[in-house]
Each structure stands twice: as structure tokens, then as C-alpha cells.
Short mmCIF file of C-alpha atoms in Angstrom, two decimals:
data_model
loop_
_atom_site.label_atom_id
_atom_site.label_comp_id
_atom_site.label_asym_id
_atom_site.label_seq_id
_atom_site.Cartn_x
_atom_site.Cartn_y
_atom_site.Cartn_z
CA UNK A 236 15.16 -37.67 -104.21
CA UNK A 237 13.36 -37.33 -107.56
CA UNK A 238 12.06 -40.50 -109.21
CA UNK A 239 12.17 -41.06 -112.98
CA UNK A 240 9.33 -42.01 -115.37
CA UNK A 241 9.56 -43.25 -118.98
CA UNK A 242 6.68 -43.36 -121.53
CA UNK A 243 6.23 -45.90 -124.35
CA UNK A 244 3.44 -45.74 -126.99
CA UNK A 245 3.46 -46.37 -130.74
CA UNK A 246 1.38 -43.23 -131.20
CA UNK A 247 3.95 -40.36 -130.92
CA UNK A 248 1.35 -37.82 -129.80
CA UNK A 249 0.35 -40.02 -126.86
CA UNK A 250 3.97 -40.75 -125.87
CA UNK A 251 4.78 -37.04 -125.91
CA UNK A 252 1.45 -35.97 -124.44
CA UNK A 253 1.92 -38.09 -121.32
CA UNK A 254 4.64 -35.65 -120.20
CA UNK A 255 2.07 -32.84 -119.89
CA UNK A 256 -0.97 -34.81 -118.77
CA UNK A 257 -0.19 -34.03 -115.10
CA UNK A 258 2.32 -32.12 -112.97
CA UNK A 259 4.88 -34.87 -112.49
CA UNK A 260 7.18 -32.68 -110.37
CA UNK A 261 4.35 -32.31 -107.89
CA UNK A 262 4.75 -36.04 -107.19
CA UNK A 263 8.54 -35.87 -106.98
CA UNK A 264 8.92 -37.43 -110.46
CA UNK A 265 11.00 -36.22 -113.40
CA UNK A 266 10.56 -37.33 -117.01
CA UNK A 267 13.42 -39.50 -118.30
CA UNK A 268 12.14 -39.73 -121.91
CA UNK A 269 9.81 -41.59 -124.27
CA UNK A 270 9.88 -44.14 -127.10
CA UNK A 271 7.49 -45.41 -129.79
CA UNK A 272 8.29 -49.14 -129.55
CA UNK A 273 9.37 -51.65 -126.93
CA UNK A 274 12.79 -52.41 -128.44
CA UNK A 275 13.90 -48.79 -128.41
CA UNK A 276 12.51 -48.32 -124.91
CA UNK A 277 14.42 -51.34 -123.59
CA UNK A 278 17.73 -50.03 -124.95
CA UNK A 279 17.14 -46.64 -123.38
CA UNK A 280 16.19 -48.13 -120.00
CA UNK A 281 19.27 -50.37 -120.02
CA UNK A 282 21.38 -47.21 -120.31
CA UNK A 283 19.39 -45.20 -117.76
CA UNK A 284 17.23 -47.11 -115.23
CA UNK A 285 13.82 -45.63 -114.37
CA UNK A 286 11.52 -45.99 -111.39
CA UNK A 287 8.22 -45.96 -113.28
CA UNK A 288 7.42 -47.23 -116.80
CA UNK A 289 4.09 -46.33 -118.45
CA UNK A 290 3.62 -48.42 -121.60
CA UNK A 291 1.08 -49.30 -124.26
CA UNK A 292 0.31 -53.00 -124.87
CA UNK A 293 0.15 -53.39 -128.64
CA UNK A 294 3.35 -52.02 -130.25
CA UNK A 295 5.65 -53.06 -133.12
CA UNK A 296 8.96 -54.94 -132.55
CA UNK A 297 8.15 -55.72 -128.88
CA UNK A 298 4.78 -55.44 -127.12
CA UNK A 299 4.29 -53.84 -123.73
CA UNK A 300 4.06 -57.04 -121.69
CA UNK A 301 7.29 -58.42 -123.14
CA UNK A 302 8.96 -55.06 -122.42
CA UNK A 303 7.81 -55.25 -118.79
CA UNK A 304 9.12 -58.80 -118.50
CA UNK A 305 12.54 -57.80 -119.85
CA UNK A 306 12.82 -54.65 -117.73
CA UNK A 307 11.97 -56.59 -114.55
CA UNK A 308 14.90 -58.90 -115.24
CA UNK A 309 17.42 -56.05 -115.26
CA UNK A 310 15.71 -53.58 -112.85
CA UNK A 311 13.43 -55.48 -110.43
CA UNK A 312 12.42 -52.36 -108.49
CA UNK A 313 10.85 -50.58 -111.50
CA UNK A 314 7.06 -50.08 -111.28
CA UNK A 315 4.67 -50.34 -114.25
CA UNK A 316 1.40 -48.88 -115.51
CA UNK A 317 -0.16 -50.46 -118.63
CA UNK A 318 -2.23 -48.54 -121.21
CA UNK A 319 -4.56 -50.12 -123.78
CA UNK A 320 -7.05 -49.00 -126.39
CA UNK A 321 -9.44 -51.79 -125.48
CA UNK A 322 -10.12 -54.06 -122.53
CA UNK A 323 -8.67 -57.53 -122.98
CA UNK A 324 -8.95 -59.92 -120.04
CA UNK A 325 -6.01 -62.05 -121.13
CA UNK A 326 -3.68 -59.06 -121.10
CA UNK A 327 -4.97 -58.04 -117.68
CA UNK A 328 -4.18 -61.52 -116.30
CA UNK A 329 -0.64 -61.47 -117.69
CA UNK A 330 -0.11 -57.92 -116.40
CA UNK A 331 -1.22 -58.92 -112.90
CA UNK A 332 1.20 -61.85 -112.99
CA UNK A 333 4.01 -59.44 -113.91
CA UNK A 334 3.08 -57.12 -111.03
CA UNK A 335 1.71 -54.05 -112.81
CA UNK A 336 0.29 -51.22 -110.69
CA UNK A 337 -2.76 -50.54 -112.89
CA UNK A 338 -4.31 -51.24 -116.27
CA UNK A 339 -5.74 -47.98 -117.68
CA UNK A 340 -7.94 -47.79 -120.77
CA UNK A 341 -7.57 -45.11 -123.42
CA UNK A 342 -8.60 -42.30 -123.51
CA UNK A 343 -6.75 -41.96 -120.23
CA UNK A 344 -8.75 -40.99 -117.16
CA UNK A 345 -6.47 -38.39 -115.51
CA UNK A 346 -8.02 -38.87 -112.04
CA UNK A 347 -7.36 -42.62 -112.20
CA UNK A 348 -3.80 -42.05 -113.40
CA UNK A 349 -3.04 -39.53 -110.64
CA UNK A 350 -4.60 -41.82 -108.02
CA UNK A 351 -2.31 -44.62 -109.19
CA UNK A 352 0.74 -42.32 -109.07
CA UNK A 353 -0.10 -41.28 -105.50
CA UNK A 354 -0.36 -44.94 -104.52
CA UNK A 355 3.03 -45.68 -106.10
CA UNK A 356 4.57 -42.62 -104.43
CA UNK A 357 3.36 -43.90 -101.05
CA UNK A 358 4.92 -47.30 -101.74
CA UNK A 359 8.25 -45.66 -102.61
CA UNK A 360 8.26 -43.67 -99.39
CA UNK A 361 7.43 -46.75 -97.33
CA UNK A 362 10.26 -48.64 -99.03
CA UNK A 363 12.69 -45.82 -98.27
CA UNK A 364 11.46 -45.71 -94.70
CA UNK A 365 12.00 -49.44 -94.27
CA UNK A 366 15.57 -49.02 -95.52
CA UNK A 367 16.19 -46.31 -92.91
CA UNK A 368 14.17 -47.68 -90.01
CA UNK A 369 16.86 -49.68 -88.26
CA UNK A 370 19.81 -47.58 -89.37
CA UNK A 371 21.34 -44.32 -88.19
CA UNK A 372 20.13 -42.69 -91.41
CA UNK A 373 16.53 -43.15 -90.27
CA UNK A 374 17.26 -41.34 -87.01
CA UNK A 375 18.92 -38.51 -88.94
CA UNK A 376 15.96 -38.27 -91.32
CA UNK A 377 13.50 -38.13 -88.41
CA UNK A 378 15.63 -35.57 -86.57
CA UNK A 379 15.90 -33.35 -89.66
CA UNK A 380 12.12 -33.34 -90.12
CA UNK A 381 11.57 -32.48 -86.45
CA UNK A 382 14.17 -29.70 -86.60
CA UNK A 383 12.41 -28.18 -89.61
CA UNK A 384 9.10 -28.45 -87.74
CA UNK A 385 10.18 -26.64 -84.56
CA UNK A 386 11.92 -23.97 -86.64
CA UNK A 387 8.81 -23.44 -88.78
CA UNK A 388 10.64 -24.44 -91.97
CA UNK A 389 8.20 -27.13 -93.15
CA UNK A 390 4.65 -26.73 -94.42
CA UNK A 391 1.87 -28.26 -92.33
CA UNK A 392 0.73 -30.77 -94.95
CA UNK A 393 4.25 -31.91 -95.74
CA UNK A 394 5.03 -32.36 -92.05
CA UNK A 395 1.81 -34.29 -91.47
CA UNK A 396 2.68 -36.64 -94.30
CA UNK A 397 6.27 -37.12 -93.10
CA UNK A 398 5.13 -37.52 -89.48
CA UNK A 399 2.86 -40.42 -90.42
CA UNK A 400 5.72 -42.19 -92.20
CA UNK A 401 8.22 -41.54 -89.39
CA UNK A 402 5.96 -42.47 -86.49
CA UNK A 403 5.77 -38.94 -85.06
CA UNK A 404 2.57 -38.59 -82.98
CA UNK A 405 0.24 -35.78 -84.03
CA UNK A 406 -3.11 -36.50 -82.37
CA UNK A 407 -2.47 -34.40 -79.26
CA UNK A 408 -3.77 -30.99 -78.23
CA UNK A 409 -1.02 -29.72 -75.90
CA UNK A 410 2.74 -29.54 -76.34
CA UNK A 411 5.55 -28.43 -74.08
CA UNK A 412 9.18 -28.05 -75.13
CA UNK A 413 12.09 -28.88 -72.86
CA UNK A 414 15.65 -28.40 -74.03
CA UNK A 415 18.66 -29.94 -72.32
CA UNK A 416 22.09 -28.46 -73.07
CA UNK A 417 25.06 -30.62 -72.10
CA UNK A 418 27.94 -28.30 -71.21
CA UNK A 419 31.37 -29.31 -72.46
CA UNK A 420 34.27 -26.86 -72.20
CA UNK A 421 36.68 -28.90 -74.32
CA UNK A 422 34.96 -30.50 -77.33
CA UNK A 423 31.54 -30.37 -79.06
CA UNK A 424 29.14 -32.93 -77.60
CA UNK A 425 28.88 -34.69 -80.97
CA UNK A 426 32.62 -35.44 -80.71
CA UNK A 427 32.07 -37.11 -77.34
CA UNK A 428 28.76 -38.96 -77.76
CA UNK A 429 26.44 -40.28 -80.45
CA UNK A 430 23.72 -37.63 -80.19
CA UNK A 431 20.90 -39.75 -81.56
CA UNK A 432 21.74 -42.62 -79.22
CA UNK A 433 21.86 -40.18 -76.30
CA UNK A 434 18.53 -38.71 -77.41
CA UNK A 435 16.91 -42.16 -77.40
CA UNK A 436 18.27 -42.83 -73.90
CA UNK A 437 16.73 -39.55 -72.75
CA UNK A 438 13.42 -40.56 -74.31
CA UNK A 439 13.39 -43.73 -72.22
CA UNK A 440 14.11 -41.68 -69.08
CA UNK A 441 11.43 -39.11 -69.86
CA UNK A 442 8.70 -41.69 -70.57
CA UNK A 443 9.08 -43.14 -67.08
CA UNK A 444 7.43 -40.03 -65.61
CA UNK A 445 4.45 -39.59 -67.95
CA UNK A 446 1.18 -41.45 -68.24
CA UNK A 447 0.53 -44.08 -70.87
CA UNK A 448 -1.82 -41.69 -72.68
CA UNK A 449 0.92 -39.10 -73.22
CA UNK A 450 4.01 -39.19 -75.43
CA UNK A 451 7.44 -37.60 -75.65
CA UNK A 452 9.30 -36.83 -78.87
CA UNK A 453 13.10 -36.65 -78.47
CA UNK A 454 15.73 -35.48 -80.95
CA UNK A 455 18.98 -33.47 -81.09
CA UNK A 456 18.77 -30.06 -82.77
CA UNK A 457 21.32 -28.20 -84.90
CA UNK A 458 22.98 -26.73 -81.77
CA UNK A 459 23.51 -30.25 -80.36
CA UNK A 460 20.91 -29.64 -77.65
CA UNK A 461 18.58 -32.50 -76.69
CA UNK A 462 14.99 -31.47 -77.38
CA UNK A 463 12.03 -33.19 -75.69
CA UNK A 464 8.52 -32.34 -76.81
CA UNK A 465 5.97 -33.60 -74.30
CA UNK A 466 2.56 -34.01 -75.96
CA UNK A 467 -0.73 -34.67 -74.20
CA UNK A 468 -4.48 -34.16 -74.32
CA UNK A 469 -4.51 -33.32 -70.61
CA UNK A 470 -3.88 -29.65 -69.64
CA UNK A 471 -2.84 -30.80 -66.15
CA UNK A 472 0.09 -32.76 -67.57
CA UNK A 473 2.40 -29.71 -67.41
CA UNK A 474 2.90 -30.06 -63.65
CA UNK A 475 3.96 -33.72 -63.93
CA UNK A 476 6.45 -32.87 -66.65
CA UNK A 477 8.02 -29.95 -64.77
CA UNK A 478 8.38 -31.99 -61.60
CA UNK A 479 10.40 -34.56 -63.56
CA UNK A 480 12.81 -32.16 -65.30
CA UNK A 481 15.54 -32.08 -62.59
CA UNK A 482 15.50 -35.87 -62.33
CA UNK A 483 15.83 -36.25 -66.10
CA UNK A 484 18.67 -33.71 -66.18
CA UNK A 485 20.41 -35.61 -63.38
CA UNK A 486 20.21 -38.87 -65.33
CA UNK A 487 21.67 -37.18 -68.42
CA UNK A 488 24.48 -35.76 -66.29
CA UNK A 489 25.18 -39.24 -64.87
CA UNK A 490 25.30 -40.69 -68.40
CA UNK A 491 27.74 -38.07 -69.67
CA UNK A 492 29.63 -36.99 -66.56
CA UNK A 493 28.98 -33.37 -67.58
CA UNK A 494 26.84 -30.50 -66.32
CA UNK A 495 23.34 -30.21 -67.80
CA UNK A 496 21.41 -26.99 -68.30
CA UNK A 497 17.67 -27.64 -68.64
CA UNK A 498 15.14 -25.07 -69.87
CA UNK A 499 11.39 -25.55 -70.17
CA UNK A 500 8.81 -23.48 -72.01
CA UNK A 501 5.24 -22.65 -71.09
CA UNK A 502 2.58 -25.16 -72.10
CA UNK A 503 1.12 -24.45 -75.54
CA UNK A 504 -2.58 -25.16 -75.95
CA UNK A 505 -2.15 -25.23 -79.73
CA UNK A 506 -0.24 -28.26 -80.98
CA UNK A 507 0.71 -26.30 -84.07
CA UNK A 508 2.31 -23.66 -81.81
CA UNK A 509 5.29 -25.86 -81.06
CA UNK A 510 7.58 -23.34 -82.81
CA UNK A 511 6.79 -20.68 -80.17
CA UNK A 512 7.28 -23.19 -77.36
CA UNK A 513 10.67 -24.28 -78.72
CA UNK A 514 11.78 -20.70 -79.46
CA UNK A 515 10.90 -19.62 -75.92
CA UNK A 516 13.07 -22.34 -74.44
CA UNK A 517 16.03 -21.70 -76.77
CA UNK A 518 16.00 -17.96 -76.06
CA UNK A 519 16.93 -18.64 -72.45
CA UNK A 520 20.31 -20.00 -73.58
CA UNK A 521 20.89 -16.79 -75.53
CA UNK A 522 20.00 -14.55 -72.57
CA UNK A 523 21.93 -16.21 -69.73
CA UNK A 524 25.24 -17.78 -68.75
CA UNK A 525 25.91 -20.42 -66.12
CA UNK A 526 28.26 -19.01 -63.49
CA UNK A 527 28.24 -21.62 -60.72
CA UNK A 528 29.67 -25.10 -60.38
CA UNK A 529 26.29 -26.87 -60.12
CA UNK A 530 25.95 -30.08 -62.13
CA UNK A 531 22.25 -29.41 -62.78
CA UNK A 532 20.82 -26.01 -63.74
CA UNK A 533 17.09 -25.75 -64.35
CA UNK A 534 15.16 -22.73 -65.59
CA UNK A 535 11.37 -22.93 -65.68
CA UNK A 536 8.99 -20.61 -67.59
CA UNK A 537 8.56 -18.58 -64.38
CA UNK A 538 12.32 -18.14 -63.84
CA UNK A 539 13.21 -14.85 -62.16
CA UNK A 540 16.78 -13.74 -61.55
CA UNK A 541 17.85 -14.33 -57.97
CA UNK A 542 19.53 -10.95 -57.58
CA UNK A 543 18.72 -7.46 -58.76
CA UNK A 544 20.66 -6.31 -61.83
CA UNK A 545 23.05 -3.47 -61.18
CA UNK A 546 25.82 -1.78 -63.16
CA UNK A 547 29.16 -3.57 -62.99
CA UNK A 548 31.91 -1.25 -61.74
CA UNK A 549 35.57 -2.07 -62.33
CA UNK A 550 38.79 -0.10 -62.46
CA UNK A 551 39.34 0.30 -66.19
CA UNK A 552 42.18 2.77 -65.69
CA UNK A 553 44.12 0.26 -63.61
CA UNK A 554 43.54 -2.40 -66.28
CA UNK A 555 44.82 -0.11 -69.07
CA UNK A 556 47.97 0.57 -67.04
CA UNK A 557 48.59 -3.18 -66.74
CA UNK A 558 48.09 -3.61 -70.51
CA UNK A 559 50.55 -0.80 -71.25
CA UNK A 560 53.13 -2.43 -68.99
CA UNK A 561 52.56 -5.60 -71.05
CA UNK A 562 53.30 -8.21 -68.37
CA UNK A 563 50.89 -11.17 -68.86
CA UNK A 564 50.72 -12.41 -65.24
CA UNK A 565 49.25 -9.25 -63.61
CA UNK A 566 46.79 -8.86 -66.53
CA UNK A 567 45.50 -12.44 -66.12
CA UNK A 568 45.20 -11.99 -62.35
CA UNK A 569 43.14 -8.83 -62.91
CA UNK A 570 40.76 -10.61 -65.33
CA UNK A 571 40.36 -13.62 -63.03
CA UNK A 572 39.52 -11.36 -60.10
CA UNK A 573 37.20 -8.85 -61.72
CA UNK A 574 34.91 -11.11 -63.82
CA UNK A 575 33.92 -13.75 -61.21
CA UNK A 576 33.73 -11.12 -58.48
CA UNK A 577 31.12 -9.12 -60.38
CA UNK A 578 28.57 -11.93 -60.64
CA UNK A 579 27.35 -14.04 -57.73
CA UNK A 580 24.25 -15.93 -58.99
CA UNK A 581 24.40 -19.43 -60.48
CA UNK A 582 22.68 -18.10 -63.64
CA UNK A 583 23.43 -14.57 -64.84
CA UNK A 584 22.45 -12.21 -67.66
CA UNK A 585 24.64 -12.93 -70.69
CA UNK A 586 24.64 -9.28 -71.82
CA UNK A 587 26.13 -8.09 -68.48
CA UNK A 588 29.02 -10.55 -68.76
CA UNK A 589 29.59 -10.02 -72.46
CA UNK A 590 29.72 -6.24 -72.14
CA UNK A 591 32.42 -6.49 -69.53
CA UNK A 592 34.33 -9.27 -71.29
CA UNK A 593 34.31 -7.45 -74.63
CA UNK A 594 35.59 -4.26 -72.98
CA UNK A 595 38.48 -6.24 -71.46
CA UNK A 596 39.34 -7.80 -74.83
CA UNK A 597 38.93 -4.63 -76.91
CA UNK A 598 41.09 -2.62 -74.52
CA UNK A 599 43.90 -5.05 -75.34
CA UNK A 600 43.14 -5.35 -79.09
CA UNK A 601 43.04 -1.56 -79.52
CA UNK A 602 46.72 -1.42 -78.59
CA UNK A 603 47.71 -3.74 -81.43
CA UNK A 604 48.93 -2.32 -84.71
CA UNK A 605 46.71 -4.65 -86.80
CA UNK A 606 44.00 -6.04 -84.51
CA UNK A 607 42.03 -9.10 -85.62
CA UNK A 608 38.56 -8.65 -84.13
CA UNK A 609 37.21 -11.97 -85.38
CA UNK A 610 38.83 -13.82 -82.47
CA UNK A 611 37.03 -11.51 -80.03
CA UNK A 612 33.49 -12.03 -81.31
CA UNK A 613 33.29 -15.25 -83.32
CA UNK A 614 33.44 -17.61 -80.31
CA UNK A 615 31.06 -15.71 -77.99
CA UNK A 616 27.84 -17.29 -79.23
CA UNK A 617 29.19 -20.78 -78.43
CA UNK A 618 30.14 -19.99 -74.81
CA UNK A 619 27.69 -21.17 -72.13
CA UNK A 620 29.51 -20.60 -68.85
CA UNK A 621 31.21 -17.75 -67.04
CA UNK A 622 34.28 -19.96 -66.66
CA UNK A 623 34.39 -20.49 -70.42
CA UNK A 624 34.02 -16.75 -71.01
CA UNK A 625 36.89 -15.95 -68.61
CA UNK A 626 39.15 -18.46 -70.38
CA UNK A 627 38.24 -16.92 -73.74
CA UNK A 628 39.06 -13.40 -72.50
CA UNK A 629 42.40 -14.52 -71.05
CA UNK A 630 43.31 -16.33 -74.27
CA UNK A 631 42.51 -13.33 -76.49
CA UNK A 632 44.31 -10.86 -74.24
CA UNK A 633 47.41 -13.06 -73.92
CA UNK A 634 47.62 -13.37 -77.72
CA UNK A 635 47.17 -9.61 -78.01
CA UNK A 636 50.08 -8.96 -75.65
CA UNK A 637 52.23 -11.43 -77.58
CA UNK A 638 51.29 -9.79 -80.89
CA UNK A 639 52.37 -6.39 -79.58
CA UNK A 640 55.74 -7.84 -78.62
CA UNK A 641 56.22 -9.37 -82.05
CA UNK A 642 55.06 -6.33 -84.02
CA UNK A 643 57.34 -3.74 -82.41
CA UNK A 644 59.33 -3.06 -85.58
CA UNK A 645 60.37 -0.19 -87.81
CA UNK A 646 58.98 0.06 -91.33
CA UNK A 647 60.92 1.47 -94.25
CA UNK A 648 60.20 5.06 -95.19
CA UNK A 649 57.87 4.31 -98.11
CA UNK A 650 55.81 1.71 -96.23
CA UNK A 651 55.56 4.03 -93.20
CA UNK A 652 54.14 6.74 -95.48
CA UNK A 653 51.51 4.33 -96.84
CA UNK A 654 50.45 3.35 -93.31
CA UNK A 655 50.18 7.01 -92.30
CA UNK A 656 48.08 7.70 -95.41
CA UNK A 657 45.66 4.91 -94.42
CA UNK A 658 45.34 6.20 -90.86
CA UNK A 659 44.66 9.75 -92.05
CA UNK A 660 42.52 9.08 -95.14
CA UNK A 661 40.84 5.69 -94.56
CA UNK A 662 37.38 7.23 -95.13
CA UNK A 663 38.41 8.36 -98.62
CA UNK A 664 39.21 6.42 -101.77
CA UNK A 665 42.67 4.92 -101.37
CA UNK A 666 44.56 3.54 -104.35
CA UNK A 667 48.02 2.04 -104.36
CA UNK A 668 48.38 3.30 -107.94
CA UNK A 669 47.64 6.91 -106.93
CA UNK A 670 49.88 6.78 -103.87
CA UNK A 671 52.73 5.21 -105.84
CA UNK A 672 52.65 8.18 -108.24
CA UNK A 673 53.07 10.56 -105.31
CA UNK A 674 56.06 8.51 -104.15
CA UNK A 675 57.41 8.22 -107.70
CA UNK A 676 57.52 4.41 -107.50
CA UNK A 677 56.09 1.60 -109.61
CA UNK A 678 52.82 0.37 -107.95
CA UNK A 679 53.79 -3.31 -108.29
CA UNK A 680 57.12 -2.79 -106.55
CA UNK A 681 55.51 -0.66 -103.82
CA UNK A 682 52.82 -3.32 -103.30
CA UNK A 683 55.42 -6.07 -102.97
CA UNK A 684 57.41 -3.98 -100.50
CA UNK A 685 54.28 -3.36 -98.40
CA UNK A 686 53.31 -7.06 -98.44
CA UNK A 687 56.83 -8.09 -97.44
CA UNK A 688 57.07 -5.69 -94.46
CA UNK A 689 53.47 -5.64 -93.19
CA UNK A 690 52.43 -9.19 -94.02
CA UNK A 691 49.23 -8.07 -95.75
CA UNK A 692 48.39 -6.73 -99.18
CA UNK A 693 47.70 -3.00 -99.22
CA UNK A 694 43.98 -3.55 -99.95
CA UNK A 695 43.66 -6.05 -97.08
CA UNK A 696 45.36 -3.60 -94.72
CA UNK A 697 42.97 -0.80 -95.77
CA UNK A 698 39.91 -3.04 -95.33
CA UNK A 699 41.08 -4.33 -91.97
CA UNK A 700 41.75 -0.79 -90.73
CA UNK A 701 38.33 0.40 -91.91
CA UNK A 702 36.59 -2.55 -90.22
CA UNK A 703 38.48 -1.73 -87.00
CA UNK A 704 37.06 1.81 -87.10
CA UNK A 705 33.59 0.55 -87.98
CA UNK A 706 33.71 -1.84 -85.02
CA UNK A 707 34.39 1.00 -82.61
CA UNK A 708 31.48 3.03 -84.05
CA UNK A 709 29.10 0.07 -83.86
CA UNK A 710 30.00 -0.54 -80.22
CA UNK A 711 30.20 2.99 -78.90
CA UNK A 712 27.58 4.90 -80.96
CA UNK A 713 23.98 4.56 -82.08
CA UNK A 714 24.75 5.41 -85.70
CA UNK A 715 22.94 3.42 -88.37
CA UNK A 716 24.99 0.77 -90.14
CA UNK A 717 24.75 2.53 -93.52
CA UNK A 718 26.06 5.75 -91.97
CA UNK A 719 28.96 3.91 -90.36
CA UNK A 720 29.78 2.19 -93.67
CA UNK A 721 29.96 5.54 -95.45
CA UNK A 722 32.02 7.15 -92.67
CA UNK A 723 34.76 4.51 -92.98
CA UNK A 724 34.94 4.57 -96.76
CA UNK A 725 32.28 2.10 -98.01
CA UNK A 726 29.64 3.66 -100.25
CA UNK A 727 28.08 0.28 -101.09
CA UNK A 728 26.46 -0.99 -97.86
CA UNK A 729 26.14 -4.60 -99.07
CA UNK A 730 29.89 -4.64 -99.86
CA UNK A 731 30.55 -3.27 -96.37
CA UNK A 732 28.51 -6.15 -94.85
CA UNK A 733 30.56 -8.71 -96.78
CA UNK A 734 33.87 -7.14 -95.81
CA UNK A 735 32.83 -6.79 -92.17
CA UNK A 736 31.83 -10.48 -91.94
CA UNK A 737 35.12 -11.45 -93.60
CA UNK A 738 37.36 -9.49 -91.22
CA UNK A 739 35.36 -9.48 -87.95
CA UNK A 740 33.90 -12.98 -88.17
CA UNK A 741 30.33 -11.78 -87.49
CA UNK A 742 27.95 -9.36 -89.20
CA UNK A 743 27.57 -5.74 -87.96
CA UNK A 744 24.12 -6.61 -86.58
CA UNK A 745 25.41 -9.68 -84.72
CA UNK A 746 28.25 -7.65 -83.22
CA UNK A 747 25.84 -5.01 -81.93
CA UNK A 748 23.61 -7.68 -80.39
CA UNK A 749 26.61 -9.18 -78.61
CA UNK A 750 27.71 -5.83 -77.24
CA UNK A 751 25.06 -3.68 -75.57
CA UNK A 752 26.10 -0.06 -75.38
#
């Protein structure tokens, strides 16, 4: 939060010149204004409080010391720097009594002024820290700084400064990241537990297994995972940490009653390389799914899949027949038998499962008249278990079957013509105005008729149909995104990206990553 400074000097050039004497924004300070006498300054400060007041001593109407005395009565937290054209011991004594930060002689020594500002800035930060220290806000502040650090979103000097204020240890050579994901099928973990309190509990558990010379930094990240950074000056400490991971995960599971998925990274010999260590651990969650019923799942840096990867074979023709028949029970039974049966390990490649799951869902969505692909893809990144994936597939397919039942209807002749035009010419420019001329109807009336029967505006229907076609091309071809955009009627690629995100729920790139050809 920016602080405010106000300047007071009976010499206008000095009052105005103080604003450019240093880079105030560099110290997190913005200029609130200036005045040429104490009376005017007091009125201004009454209206708009300031954090720092820099004032001359000898001024008409009200001198600087009286101004300081009056301001302290209404805003006790304001800080003061006094300026004077000559050294006067009596003024210094009074200023000290009033609690001024410094007494600077004119002409102003810029180095001395900046040194004083840095000192005041440090005091402000310590005051803010003391306000946070025993409150939840302090934990949030600390967690936010640590999240920015592991993501590489904070400069080294800024982090060092913040770390000193927040009690984050930096004087270690080695760092190792461990990330614990608590698996909840029903609600986000933050809805079930106070994440920062849970993180502190985990810190207590983790410290039991390390030496007094080492330290562990615990915090929840943006994905609601519990991150533990073990720091040490001993390269042998990695083995002690890894031996303790299952026990720590077990304690977390006991605290929450939920399954815990623990992932550790390789030891980094560069303390500044914590971003790579954290990234390595987080990538494991993106690459795998939990398929077993184990309460504790642990993946070390040397993790190797238990079974050899092989193509998943399933009877797609039989599945399509079941979808065409449209009876929910046999379709659900097929999904429940084919997905679990294809994967036997307790931890499996996410891409293998997602490919199969997406094929099952798209086979059903493709039979809808107006498929909504956002429900297929948007939830996939948040799924951690094979069980959760199966439930998602069943839910999407059941809704798809229900939609087909509800949408079996006849459109009026004019609306049917519009729909046929979209299906045949979606890659071309389509205008309701142009089509209405061909049908000899007013475009507003035709648009209202289409909205009433289809449930979408004509432009929304065209966009949704184009995105449907683009989705198929992204999944089943290696065409570049720009080529796909043009082939479905979007000349402007950036507009295509916006429309795709709007209708599919994910970007074209994200969809392709989710679905490996």
C-alpha cells in the first residue's frame, strides 16, 4: 500500500522542488501535496491524512514545530522530518521531544534524506508486520510471498527483504520441495479445513524428523496443496527427509480423514533453484492419476511406473450402439467396466485415462444437436483420481442422453432452413440479414423466431457450431490452430481464441494438451 508525503516550506521553489528531489515511488510513497505555511498545511492534512510530513521550521502564521504538535494530536501515526536553514539547538531539542525522525539542514543532503526515508520505510513495514503477526492476515501475507517465490514471480531482492520481515529462513544452501495433495471428491479442501492452520500442523509434524540445524517452510499454494520446503546446509539431509514423507502423509490423512498424495522433488544444491524443485513436484500431479483405494500415495523423484504402458483397447462400436439405443443403464455399466478394467496400477498416466474418457464423452456429445463441450473439458484439470474421472464421464454422458431426449423436436420451415445453412456454410460469412433477404422475411422477426425455437440467438448458434467443428479438428488432426480457425470461419485468430474459450471452457492449446491424439 502506497504511503503519502506532504511538503511544507515558505519558499515555494523548495516546497515544489522536494517532489523531484528523489524517486518517491521507489520507496512506495506518493506525493499528497505541498503548502507554504503551517496554517494552510494543517487544514489540508485535516482533510487528507498523510504518513510523512516534511516541514521547514521558520514559517509565517504557524511554525513547523507547532504544525507538528497539532498534526500529532489528530494523526498520531504521522512521521516527521524537519528542515532548517541554520542549526539551532533549541529547535532540535523540541523536535526530539515531539518525536521527529531527523533534523536536516539546508541545502538538503539528498543521501541523508534518502537514508532517513529508508529508515522510516522499514519502521512502517515492521508496524504492518506486527499488526499481521498474530492474525490470519499475516499467514496469508506470508503464504502469498512464498507462492510468488516458488513460481518465480518475485525479484530476488524484494523476496530477500520480505523474507527477513516475515521470518522466512534464507541462510541455507540446499532445498527440497515436497507437496502434499489432500484428495476430496466432494468439496474443495478450503471448504473443509482452514488451510493455513492445517499447514502449521504439518510444519510441526515435519520438524519432528529433521535436525535442529535444518528448517522446514510450510504453506498452502494456489491449488490448495500443502507445500513443504526442507532447507539445510547438509547434502545428506535428503535421505532423512524422504524417509519421513510417508509418516507425514499418514499424519495428514489422520487429521483430515482423507487420502493424501505426496510428491517429492530432487534435492536442489542451489537455494535459489527452489522454483525448479517446486515445479518438478507439481508436474507429477499433472502427469498422473490415483487409481487405487490407498490412503497414502507417495511418489519420489525416482518414481517409475509399475507396469509397462500399452495401448488401451475397448469396443468403441459396441459403445456407439448403446448410445444410439439411448438407454442410460447399459451405457453406465459399459463405462464402469471399461475404464477401471483398463488400468491396474495404483498410480497411472493421466494422458492414457483422459484420452479414453474424452472419447467416451465426445462419442455421446457428438450425437447431440447443440453439444456444450465446456462440461467435457473444464473439470478435467481438477480431477485427481480414476474414480473421480469415471464419475465425471458418467455424469456428462447421462446429461447428453437426457439432452437428446429433450431436443427431439421439429423446427418450423424457416428455422430449419437457417440450421441447414449453418451446417452447410459454417466456414463462410453467415449473416442473418443476408439469409432473411433470401427468405423474404424481416431479419428481426426471423431472429426472434430462431431464438424462440432453438433457445439461442443465431450468432450464438453459429459460433457454437463452429467451435464444435474446431474441437474435432484440434482433437483428431495435427493442423495448426490458425489453420483450424480459418477453416471454421474465423479469419481473426485472436477472436477465435476468445470465442473458443467462451464456448468450450478452455483454450485450444489447453484442449489439445488434455487430449493426446
